Amino acid sequence: MSRLLQWVFGRLPIGWLQLTHKRGRFAAALAGVAFANVLVFVQLGLMNSMATATLKPYGFFQADVMISAGNANALAEGNNVARQWMLQALADPDVTEGMGLFVGNVPWDRGGNEIVFTTFGIDPARPAFLAPTVSDGLHLLQVQGVAILDRLARGLPADEAAAIRPQTPLRFETLGRTLTAMSTFAGGGGFGGDGFMLVSDQTFLSLFPSRTSAAPDHILLRLRPGADVTATVARLRGVISDKTLRVRSYADAAQEDLHYQQTQRPTGVIFGFGVLIGVLVGLVIVYQVLSADVADHMREYATFKAMGYGPRFFLGIVLEEALVLGLLGFLPGLAIGTAILTLMAKVTTLPLLMTPGMAVTVFVGTVVFSALSGVIATRRLAAADPADLF
Amino acid sequence: MTDAPIVAVKELNHWFGTGDARKQAMFDITLSLPRGSFTVLMGPSGSGKTTLLTLVGCLRAVQDGSVRLLGRELLGAGADELTRQRQQLGFIFQAHNLHESLTAAQNVVMGAQVRPGVPDDIAQKAAARALGLVGLSDRMDYLPANLSGGQKQRVAVARALVGNPALVLADEPTAALDKDSAADVVDLLKRLGAARGTTTLLVTHDPRILDRADRILTLEDGRIVSDSGKQ
């Protein structure tokens, strides 16, 4: 390693030699940087999981435009929308199909272990609105009381979920009704529920007697292929006289929901602060490591200064140390961070993943922040007066 | 050219502190050090020896008077100019000040590479040669912690001389050494300096090494009170 760095820098790798001279301290420094990485990985993992969990249900459906109530910041929030607006939207030449989407939470009491399903009531006669990942067994929903269950739902044993088939359905009681799960799809636990469930709109209305078919939670629209979604949305906003409604492209609705979750909901704000705190703590740790190293070698730096070495030389040493710490601290941080996220995902069923994007972001951030800390730490060197050596 | 002094100090005054606390430490110092000379600077503590050494060594800015080093005037020189000037010098410190993380050879390489443009392989060969001259060829890969006090100071001598400086400034280089090691280090310094035409200015309290000096300057209260070599 020493020879490699010597070849890279064209000089003695003093930073490396200093760091590795006291192996125990070097290990502690690497542990500090790795810890900072783990901290950021976990916080980023949580924040990303919220984003993944928020966007996941949008992936169950295939729509171009969504009409929602003005206060419907999220898929499962807000007032209802009158079905009449769907009929009006269908008059647009580019709108080919419409479907009312009902959303509600359905608890399943499993004898002390309650699973809350975020339940979507859909029209099984309109399969085009369902993504292929969830449409398996969709025709079964035409039978009243049939459900398609999320086999990854938190609290649902995997073997029990795997056994659900039309021939071996799973019956359960909820909200005073009996539902029959005949098929499954891969959803996963989120922050608003333990998993998802698909039922027909008629079954949904039987579960929620206070709701009516004339007022779904959202209206989904599909446009003819090649239609301009932005232009259609603009036209629909013009013809729908209820200006309190939100007429958006489906993609915009998903992004606005995500933005709302990240900036308005307590969990999103907390996770965002978590990342910020993780980064700040990481910065402090790296700075402390480098700063302590500079302080430890102040007399040697003063000697080099007396010999005629200039500020760029010292900056080079500290940046070299920062780079070494950033690189070598990242690898165990990545390994431990991945292990923790995997464990947390298993326990919580939240989509906690170590993504390549996260790894690259944290790696670049670690190197940049390490370098930044190094630059700040070299300011202490200005205090090293070589005349004091005599 | 060869007659030009390496160091020419004229009417040098220096103060420390500001305002009411301002105190003069050097009074009207004038001296010159010819090429190849071995000068010992003596005097009691607080007499100004170290201040003179640091002024000549470009470690402090000259406030008043003139210090010409290798033909360049130091009065008014900026920090960058002083740093460049220091690259032409060799320094030996009382406590050797070797870098604890670097081997003997690597410490000496640092002395060779202080001047820009010295390739790594040339610096390493020069360091090996310098360590050979001070009798430490078999200790090149030793860390300072594994060397004796005398050996450390010999590494420091090699580090100071490896770049063939015109002037070596040594501050109490024998203070922490036993009698034999002290004589060994001073003899090395004098012999290698003479062979290369290096001028040496050595601050010491150590009477054991006075007989090696070409010239002995004594300072008291910031003034030169005796100069054994004065013409």
XYZ file of C-alpha atoms in Angstrom:
621
model
C 0.000 0.000 0.000
C 2.830 2.335 0.970
C 4.590 1.740 -2.371
C 1.348 2.221 -4.284
C 0.685 5.553 -2.581
C 4.300 6.587 -3.102
C 3.869 5.890 -6.804
C 0.551 7.784 -6.876
C 1.796 10.873 -5.031
C 5.379 10.861 -6.310
C 6.564 11.402 -2.754
C 6.635 9.614 0.565
C 3.056 8.795 1.603
C 3.510 10.564 4.917
C -0.215 10.633 5.654
C -0.466 6.865 5.280
C 2.709 6.286 7.278
C 1.448 8.551 10.061
C -1.938 6.882 10.197
C -0.591 3.344 10.215
C 2.238 4.061 12.640
C -0.101 3.629 15.591
C -2.279 0.757 14.509
C -4.658 0.887 17.429
C -5.395 4.537 16.846
C -5.718 3.912 13.117
C -8.237 1.157 13.777
C -10.165 3.481 16.082
C -10.153 6.200 13.431
C -11.408 3.775 10.806
C -14.076 2.572 13.224
C -15.146 6.186 13.712
C -15.457 6.809 9.986
C -17.199 3.467 9.493
C -19.639 4.342 12.293
C -20.380 7.671 10.631
C -21.033 5.794 7.388
C -23.329 3.323 9.112
C -25.232 6.181 10.713
C -25.830 7.835 7.357
C -26.625 4.531 5.650
C -29.296 3.675 8.210
C -30.858 7.134 8.061
C -30.738 7.166 4.270
C -32.162 3.656 4.223
C -35.080 4.765 6.387
C -35.692 7.846 4.277
C -35.475 5.862 1.054
C -37.746 3.199 2.459
C -40.361 5.843 3.092
C -40.020 6.988 -0.497
C -40.229 3.421 -1.773
C -43.187 2.662 0.478
C -44.953 5.842 -0.618
C -44.483 5.172 -4.323
C -45.074 1.448 -4.161
C -48.923 1.521 -4.321
C -48.776 3.888 -7.269
C -46.943 1.092 -9.039
C -49.966 -1.199 -8.617
C -51.931 0.870 -11.100
C -51.523 1.987 -14.686
C -53.104 5.380 -15.220
C -52.252 8.649 -16.933
C -54.363 11.111 -14.973
C -55.647 11.146 -11.406
C -58.439 13.302 -10.046
C -58.472 13.709 -6.272
C -60.001 15.908 -3.612
C -58.175 19.131 -2.836
C -57.028 17.814 0.530
C -55.905 14.429 -0.815
C -52.174 14.920 -0.285
C -51.622 11.188 -0.203
C -53.255 8.160 -1.757
C -54.965 7.239 1.505
C -55.877 10.775 2.570
C -58.512 13.321 1.733
C -62.179 13.546 0.862
C -64.001 11.662 -1.832
C -64.495 12.675 -5.432
C -67.872 12.593 -7.130
C -68.014 9.978 -9.869
C -69.736 12.502 -12.121
C -66.346 14.101 -12.816
C -65.155 10.842 -14.273
C -68.066 10.848 -16.672
C -67.287 14.423 -17.613
C -63.618 13.555 -18.140
C -64.585 10.665 -20.385
C -66.058 13.224 -22.767
C -62.533 14.377 -23.555
C -61.434 12.894 -26.894
C -58.108 11.689 -25.446
C -59.573 9.967 -22.372
C -60.332 6.364 -23.203
C -61.169 4.845 -19.857
C -61.910 5.792 -16.256
C -62.073 3.966 -12.952
C -62.998 4.972 -9.438
C -60.413 3.958 -6.866
C -61.497 3.359 -3.292
C -58.933 3.346 -0.503
C -59.391 2.307 3.110
C -57.605 0.533 5.933
C -58.901 -2.928 6.733
C -57.738 -4.522 9.982
C -57.476 -8.277 10.313
C -57.424 -9.409 13.908
C -55.464 -12.632 14.061
C -55.982 -13.167 17.756
C -53.785 -10.512 19.279
C -51.861 -9.969 16.101
C -53.623 -7.401 13.978
C -52.634 -6.839 10.369
C -53.779 -3.582 8.818
C -54.214 -3.795 5.059
C -54.307 -0.642 2.986
C -57.151 -1.829 0.807
C -57.910 -0.720 -2.729
C -61.364 -1.166 -4.142
C -61.146 -1.404 -7.920
C -63.363 -2.306 -10.839
C -62.311 -5.831 -11.871
C -63.867 -5.263 -15.261
C -61.154 -2.739 -16.022
C -57.934 -4.779 -15.875
C -56.030 -2.220 -17.936
C -55.764 -0.096 -14.799
C -53.906 -2.826 -12.918
C -50.182 -3.363 -13.305
C -49.175 -6.883 -14.387
C -47.500 -7.382 -10.994
C -50.852 -7.295 -9.200
C -53.291 -8.416 -11.841
C -52.776 -12.128 -11.352
C -56.179 -13.540 -10.413
C -57.902 -10.193 -10.969
C -60.925 -11.878 -12.546
C -61.527 -13.635 -9.232
C -62.461 -10.285 -7.688
C -65.693 -10.293 -9.675
C -67.003 -12.648 -7.009
C -68.257 -10.710 -4.011
C -66.062 -11.050 -0.911
C -62.935 -12.185 -2.739
C -59.610 -10.482 -2.022
C -56.095 -10.563 -3.397
C -53.671 -10.342 -0.487
C -50.210 -8.927 -0.109
C -48.081 -11.996 0.563
C -45.316 -9.776 1.996
C -47.629 -8.125 4.514
C -46.113 -7.605 7.950
C -47.403 -10.262 10.336
C -48.619 -12.648 7.650
C -46.637 -15.900 7.884
C -44.894 -16.645 4.601
C -46.057 -20.250 4.483
C -49.633 -19.182 5.082
C -49.407 -16.601 2.307
C -47.736 -19.044 -0.054
C -50.604 -21.483 0.376
C -53.233 -18.999 -0.866
C -54.620 -20.200 -4.185
C -58.119 -20.402 -5.683
C -58.135 -24.095 -4.728
C -56.905 -23.378 -1.202
C -58.252 -19.956 -0.338
C -57.755 -18.232 2.990
C -60.908 -17.037 4.682
C -60.854 -14.394 7.383
C -63.239 -12.111 9.203
C -62.898 -8.378 9.102
C -65.224 -5.446 9.705
C -68.054 -7.911 10.260
C -67.613 -9.557 6.849
C -65.901 -12.682 5.618
C -63.274 -12.183 2.982
C -61.779 -14.948 0.882
C -58.220 -14.450 -0.279
C -57.732 -16.416 -3.488
C -54.536 -14.951 -4.859
C -51.563 -12.909 -3.741
C -49.175 -10.282 -5.001
C -45.898 -8.869 -3.737
C -46.454 -5.605 -1.871
C -44.763 -5.166 1.459
C -45.223 -3.282 4.691
C -45.190 0.468 4.694
C -45.519 3.278 7.211
C -49.315 3.542 6.858
C -50.155 -0.134 7.010
C -48.777 -3.631 7.293
C -49.490 -4.497 3.680
C -51.944 -4.116 0.842
C -55.116 -5.810 -0.311
C -57.098 -5.604 -3.534
C -60.856 -6.109 -3.590
C -63.587 -5.212 -6.014
C -65.311 -1.871 -5.523
C -68.454 -3.770 -4.560
C -66.646 -5.774 -1.900
C -65.028 -2.563 -0.668
C -68.421 -0.895 -0.306
C -69.667 -3.891 1.662
C -66.756 -3.457 4.041
C -67.419 0.262 4.381
C -71.222 0.647 4.310
C -70.980 4.389 4.807
C -69.228 4.775 1.449
C -71.097 4.964 -1.849
C -70.129 3.960 -5.348
C -70.792 7.532 -6.448
C -67.872 8.880 -4.446
C -64.578 7.039 -4.803
C -61.383 8.379 -3.233
C -59.722 9.003 -6.554
C -60.577 8.804 -10.199
C -58.038 7.200 -12.484
C -58.065 7.946 -16.195
C -56.286 6.299 -19.098
C -55.580 8.205 -22.284
C -55.311 7.001 -25.850
C -51.752 6.019 -26.781
C -49.689 9.029 -27.799
C -51.958 11.543 -26.110
C -50.328 14.570 -24.497
C -50.919 14.070 -20.773
C -50.052 17.662 -19.845
C -52.410 19.082 -22.445
C -55.181 16.705 -21.427
C -54.761 17.617 -17.766
C -54.997 21.288 -18.705
C -58.184 20.657 -20.701
C -59.723 18.641 -17.886
C -58.966 21.393 -15.399
C -60.905 23.684 -17.688
C -63.985 21.494 -18.010
C -64.212 20.283 -14.412
C -66.058 23.048 -12.686
C -65.191 21.975 -9.135
C -61.988 23.933 -8.781
C -61.251 22.428 -5.371
C -60.321 19.147 -7.069
C -56.763 18.245 -7.954
C -56.435 17.139 -11.551
C -52.899 15.885 -12.087
C -50.968 13.507 -14.186
C -50.609 10.195 -12.379
C -46.831 10.626 -12.248
C -47.188 14.106 -10.729
C -49.617 12.784 -8.140
C -47.056 10.186 -7.049
C -44.274 12.771 -6.804
C -46.481 15.241 -4.932
C -47.410 12.500 -2.486
C -43.720 11.741 -1.979
C -42.907 15.411 -1.492
C -45.746 15.699 1.009
C -44.523 12.659 2.941
C -40.960 13.969 3.024
C -41.684 17.558 3.950
C -45.063 17.676 5.703
C -45.436 14.396 7.530
C -43.572 14.009 10.835
C -41.940 10.747 9.765
C -40.527 12.304 6.603
C -39.228 15.346 8.444
C -37.718 13.144 11.160
C -35.999 10.917 8.600
C -34.730 13.974 6.742
C -33.297 15.353 9.977
C -31.902 11.923 10.715
C -29.891 12.037 7.513
C -28.771 15.583 8.278
C -27.736 14.652 11.813
C -25.996 11.526 10.487
C -24.022 13.624 8.024
C -23.157 16.213 10.667
C -22.074 13.580 13.184
C -20.031 11.903 10.455
C -18.418 15.226 9.609
C -17.576 15.858 13.258
C -16.092 12.365 13.667
C -13.903 12.667 10.574
C -12.855 16.183 11.567
C -12.024 15.055 15.090
C -9.912 12.175 13.782
C -7.978 14.395 11.379
C -7.744 17.294 13.780
C -6.375 15.051 16.546
C -3.868 13.617 14.097
C -2.707 17.091 13.095
C -2.385 18.051 16.770
C -0.382 14.879 17.481
C 2.101 15.688 14.745
C 2.307 19.426 15.273
C 5.962 19.318 16.262
C 6.846 17.224 13.224
C 4.876 19.538 10.959
C 6.678 22.502 12.507
C 9.955 20.760 11.723
C 8.931 20.301 8.101
C 7.822 23.916 8.058
C 11.227 24.990 9.365
C 12.911 22.896 6.677
C 11.034 24.827 4.003
C 7.911 22.813 3.271
C 4.968 25.024 2.357
C 1.205 24.972 3.019
C 0.417 22.832 -0.045
C 2.650 20.070 1.281
C 0.736 19.935 4.575
C -2.601 20.139 2.812
C -1.443 17.198 0.685
C -0.629 15.128 3.778
C -3.940 15.822 5.472
C -5.917 15.240 2.271
C -4.026 11.981 1.838
C -5.100 10.982 5.340
C -8.650 12.072 4.622
C -8.698 9.991 1.459
C -7.293 6.917 3.210
C -9.777 7.229 6.083
C -12.651 7.915 3.703
C -11.842 4.922 1.509
C -10.948 2.392 4.173
C -13.689 3.539 6.543
C -16.299 3.289 3.822
C -15.861 -0.424 3.155
C -16.677 -1.697 6.678
C -19.350 1.010 6.905
C -20.948 -0.346 3.740
C -20.796 -3.936 4.991
C -22.215 -3.128 8.434
C -24.795 -0.714 6.997
C -26.008 -3.375 4.561
C -26.247 -5.926 7.338
C -28.219 -3.569 9.596
C -30.628 -2.544 6.829
C -31.168 -6.166 5.860
C -31.879 -7.083 9.462
C -34.221 -4.122 9.924
C -36.025 -4.967 6.678
C -36.533 -8.505 7.877
C -37.931 -7.383 11.218
C -40.098 -4.523 9.970
C -40.821 -5.686 6.370
C -40.148 -2.106 5.355
C -38.368 -1.758 2.018
C -35.007 -1.020 3.655
C -32.414 -1.620 0.987
C -28.805 -0.771 0.355
C -29.108 0.639 -3.130
C -26.149 1.349 -5.438
C -27.244 4.989 -5.435
C -26.998 5.140 -1.650
C -23.601 3.464 -1.660
C -22.237 5.848 -4.289
C -23.765 8.888 -2.574
C -22.333 7.973 0.817
C -18.955 7.083 -0.676
C -18.657 10.369 -2.551
C -19.987 12.221 0.495
C -17.483 10.499 2.767
C -14.539 11.372 0.541
C -15.732 14.956 0.023
C -16.493 15.501 3.715
C -13.225 13.852 4.708
C -11.370 16.185 2.362
C -13.334 19.152 3.683
C -12.529 18.139 7.265
C -8.894 17.796 6.235
C -8.840 21.301 4.810
C -10.357 22.671 8.021
C -7.920 20.641 10.130
C -4.908 22.088 8.294
C -5.879 25.521 9.574
C -4.443 24.393 12.898
C -1.114 24.060 11.155
C -0.952 27.800 10.729
C -0.358 27.876 14.479
C 2.749 25.727 14.139
C 5.558 28.282 14.450
C 8.830 26.674 13.413
C 10.730 29.320 15.377
C 9.329 27.703 18.515
C 11.378 24.605 17.760
C 14.544 26.407 18.786
C 32.373 34.685 -5.823
C 33.887 32.328 -3.291
C 34.824 35.274 -1.049
C 31.226 36.457 -0.695
C 29.981 35.632 2.797
C 27.163 33.123 3.083
C 25.595 35.233 5.823
C 26.121 38.978 6.217
C 24.341 40.598 9.156
C 24.535 44.355 9.531
C 23.177 46.555 12.337
C 20.485 44.039 13.168
C 17.964 44.934 15.854
C 14.999 42.859 16.920
C 12.111 43.319 19.322
C 9.515 41.043 20.837
C 6.039 42.099 21.944
C 4.122 45.268 21.251
C 3.249 48.458 23.094
C 4.435 48.658 26.685
C 5.477 44.996 26.539
C 7.790 45.598 23.581
C 11.286 44.505 24.501
C 14.432 44.688 22.434
C 16.228 41.346 22.139
C 18.994 42.138 19.615
C 21.123 45.253 19.559
C 23.030 46.375 16.515
C 24.431 42.970 15.569
C 26.930 42.903 12.733
C 28.725 39.770 11.592
C 29.489 37.728 8.543
C 30.003 34.010 8.056
C 32.339 33.024 5.235
C 31.790 29.910 3.163
C 32.901 26.710 4.835
C 33.342 28.240 8.304
C 32.339 26.416 11.490
C 31.109 28.996 13.971
C 29.925 28.358 17.494
C 27.489 30.795 19.066
C 27.601 30.865 22.845
C 26.018 32.838 25.599
C 23.773 32.524 28.626
C 20.086 31.788 28.351
C 18.171 34.798 27.060
C 21.238 36.308 25.465
C 19.698 36.224 21.997
C 21.484 33.217 20.461
C 18.293 31.512 19.357
C 16.779 34.755 18.123
C 19.838 35.362 15.940
C 19.685 31.771 14.691
C 16.009 32.064 13.768
C 16.551 35.393 12.013
C 19.439 34.050 9.966
C 17.441 30.861 9.357
C 14.468 32.777 7.888
C 12.227 31.554 10.687
C 11.466 35.101 11.802
C 11.031 38.228 9.750
C 13.829 40.759 9.993
C 12.481 43.963 11.582
C 15.409 46.320 11.431
C 18.877 46.217 9.935
C 20.053 43.852 7.252
C 20.482 40.102 6.939
C 21.824 38.929 3.591
C 21.610 35.180 3.165
C 23.259 33.639 0.126
C 23.306 37.107 -1.384
C 19.605 37.795 -0.809
C 18.331 40.497 1.529
C 15.879 39.145 4.091
C 14.615 42.517 5.318
C 11.154 42.902 3.833
C 11.026 39.326 2.516
C 7.519 37.789 2.563
C 6.529 34.432 4.038
C 6.852 32.619 0.692
C 10.301 34.060 0.077
C 11.402 33.039 3.590
C 10.070 29.518 2.974
C 12.004 29.301 -0.315
C 15.140 30.523 1.440
C 14.773 27.896 4.148
C 14.851 25.219 1.463
C 18.477 26.201 0.854
C 19.417 25.586 4.506
C 19.996 22.610 6.742
C 18.545 22.561 10.238
C 19.565 20.436 13.212
C 17.449 20.677 16.326
C 18.232 19.964 19.946
C 15.698 17.170 20.111
C 16.579 15.838 16.634
C 12.885 16.262 15.663
C 12.779 13.173 13.500
C 9.363 12.128 12.283
C 8.430 9.146 14.438
C 6.420 7.467 11.659
C 9.241 7.582 9.134
C 12.301 5.373 8.978
C 15.778 6.857 9.167
C 16.030 6.787 5.379
C 12.598 8.333 4.928
C 13.444 11.125 7.357
C 16.552 11.909 5.332
C 14.567 11.743 2.083
C 12.409 14.542 3.487
C 15.540 16.667 3.695
C 16.396 15.883 0.084
C 12.930 16.498 -1.307
C 12.307 19.852 0.317
C 13.605 21.534 -2.818
C 11.081 21.259 -5.634
C 11.861 18.996 -8.550
C 13.995 16.371 -6.821
C 12.771 12.995 -8.149
C 11.928 10.328 -5.635
C 14.616 7.873 -6.760
C 17.348 10.537 -6.673
C 16.221 11.586 -3.185
C 16.350 8.001 -1.966
C 19.842 7.446 -3.342
C 21.014 10.705 -1.779
C 19.461 9.677 1.539
C 21.200 6.292 1.445
C 24.496 8.004 0.693
C 24.031 10.546 3.489
C 23.200 7.831 6.002
C 26.281 5.968 4.854
C 28.399 9.056 5.522
C 27.106 9.259 9.096
C 27.718 5.531 9.570
C 24.108 4.389 9.629
C 23.859 2.325 6.447
C 22.705 -0.607 8.544
C 19.953 1.424 10.234
C 18.226 2.855 7.182
C 14.946 1.088 7.795
C 14.878 1.710 11.534
C 12.217 3.927 13.032
C 13.539 6.665 15.337
C 12.099 4.832 18.338
C 14.549 2.012 17.656
C 17.628 4.238 17.436
C 19.821 5.544 20.253
C 20.024 9.273 20.984
C 23.343 9.565 19.184
C 22.050 7.650 16.196
C 18.978 9.862 16.002
C 21.123 12.965 15.987
C 23.315 11.457 13.285
C 20.165 10.882 11.213
C 19.314 14.530 11.835
C 22.793 15.496 10.592
C 22.261 13.394 7.475
C 18.876 15.043 6.955
C 20.422 18.502 7.272
C 23.278 17.749 4.901
C 21.556 15.571 2.290
C 20.558 18.528 0.135
C 24.105 19.969 0.168
C 22.979 23.199 1.832
C 25.275 26.198 1.829
C 24.450 26.846 5.484
C 23.625 24.517 8.367
C 22.022 25.946 11.492
C 22.287 23.756 14.556
C 20.602 24.443 17.859
C 22.196 22.658 20.811
C 22.666 19.451 18.801
C 24.657 17.793 21.572
C 22.570 18.824 24.550
C 20.908 15.464 24.958
C 23.925 13.338 24.090
C 26.629 11.699 26.167
C 30.220 12.813 25.787
C 31.204 10.325 23.103
C 28.041 10.780 21.079
C 28.355 14.576 21.305
C 31.919 14.534 20.033
C 30.903 12.064 17.342
C 28.071 14.265 16.064
C 30.108 17.499 16.083
C 33.042 15.832 14.361
C 30.684 14.495 11.710
C 29.143 17.890 11.229
C 32.523 19.552 10.916
C 34.089 16.904 8.693
C 31.175 16.615 6.287
C 30.708 20.388 6.252
C 34.362 20.962 5.438
C 34.260 18.377 2.668
C 31.297 20.120 1.048
C 32.187 23.726 1.815
C 29.156 24.032 4.061
C 28.992 26.929 6.498
C 27.867 25.912 9.977
C 26.431 28.104 12.709
C 26.012 26.107 15.886
C 24.388 27.331 19.081
C 25.598 25.567 22.186
C 26.233 25.708 25.901
C 28.439 22.671 25.630
C 32.093 23.485 26.402
C 33.116 20.028 25.173
C 32.837 21.101 21.567
C 34.463 24.515 21.665
C 37.825 23.156 20.542
C 36.218 22.094 17.248
C 35.136 25.641 16.391
C 36.856 27.837 13.833
C 35.290 30.806 15.514
C 33.407 31.413 18.731
C 30.872 34.219 19.036
C 29.563 35.104 22.480
C 26.305 36.955 22.946
C 25.091 38.657 26.102
C 21.908 40.652 26.434
C 21.434 40.750 22.687
C 24.919 42.029 21.912
C 28.055 40.308 20.630
C 30.519 40.625 23.491
C 33.303 38.549 22.021
C 34.254 37.191 18.629
C 37.284 34.942 18.589
C 37.473 35.075 14.808
C 36.976 38.789 14.298
C 39.568 40.269 11.957
